[in-house]
Amino acid sequence: MNREEFLQGLRDALSGHVPPAVVRENLEYYDDYIRTECRKGRTEADVMAELGDPRLIAKTIEDTTPGSGEGAYEEYHSSGFGYSGKDSQYARGMAGQDPEYQSSRNIHYYDLNKWYWKVIGIVAVILVLTMVISIVTGILTIVVPMLPALIMVALVMWFVRGPKH
C-alpha cells in the first residue's frame, strides 16, 4: 500500500462517522507524518508497515471522537482532494491559494444526536400539537352552537325541494 491508498482508505473509513473537520485534520496529519518520515530517509513501504491498516486507525479516531458513529455526520468529500505533490489541490489549499478549500474550513456541523436537541424537538412537537388542537377547538366552539340551526335549514330545504326520485 502506498501513501495515496492509505490516505484514501482512511478517508473512506472516517467519512460519515466523524465530523468533516476531524477527517480533514487526520488526513493532513497522516500525510504530513508520512512525508516527514520519508524525508528522514525511511522508505514509504516501511512507514506504511508501521502505520498498519487505515481502518483500524479510523476506528480508534471514531472511538475517541465525541458524538461519532454510523451516519452521524455527512460524508467528507473534497472534489479532487489528491495527494500527488505540490501541484495537488490539497497542497494549494494548505498554502492558502485555493479559495474553495479556505471557505470550506468555516463550515460548522451540528450534532443533532445530543440529548438537548431531542428535548427541544419534543417541546417543539408539543407546541405545534397544542396550537393545532387550539385552532380546531376554536373552530368547533363557533360551529357547534350553530349546528342545530344549520340542521334545521338543511331539513327545511329538503322538505321544500322534496324527495329526489
CSV table of C-alpha atoms in Angstrom, one decimal, residues 17 31 63 86 106 124:
chain,number,residue,atom,x,y,z
A,17,HIS,CA,-18.6,8.7,11.0
A,31,ASP,CA,0.0,12.9,5.1
A,63,ASP,CA,-14.0,5.8,19.2
A,86,LYS,CA,3.0,20.3,-4.6
A,106,ASN,CA,-15.6,27.7,8.1
A,124,ALA,CA,-41.5,21.9,19.5
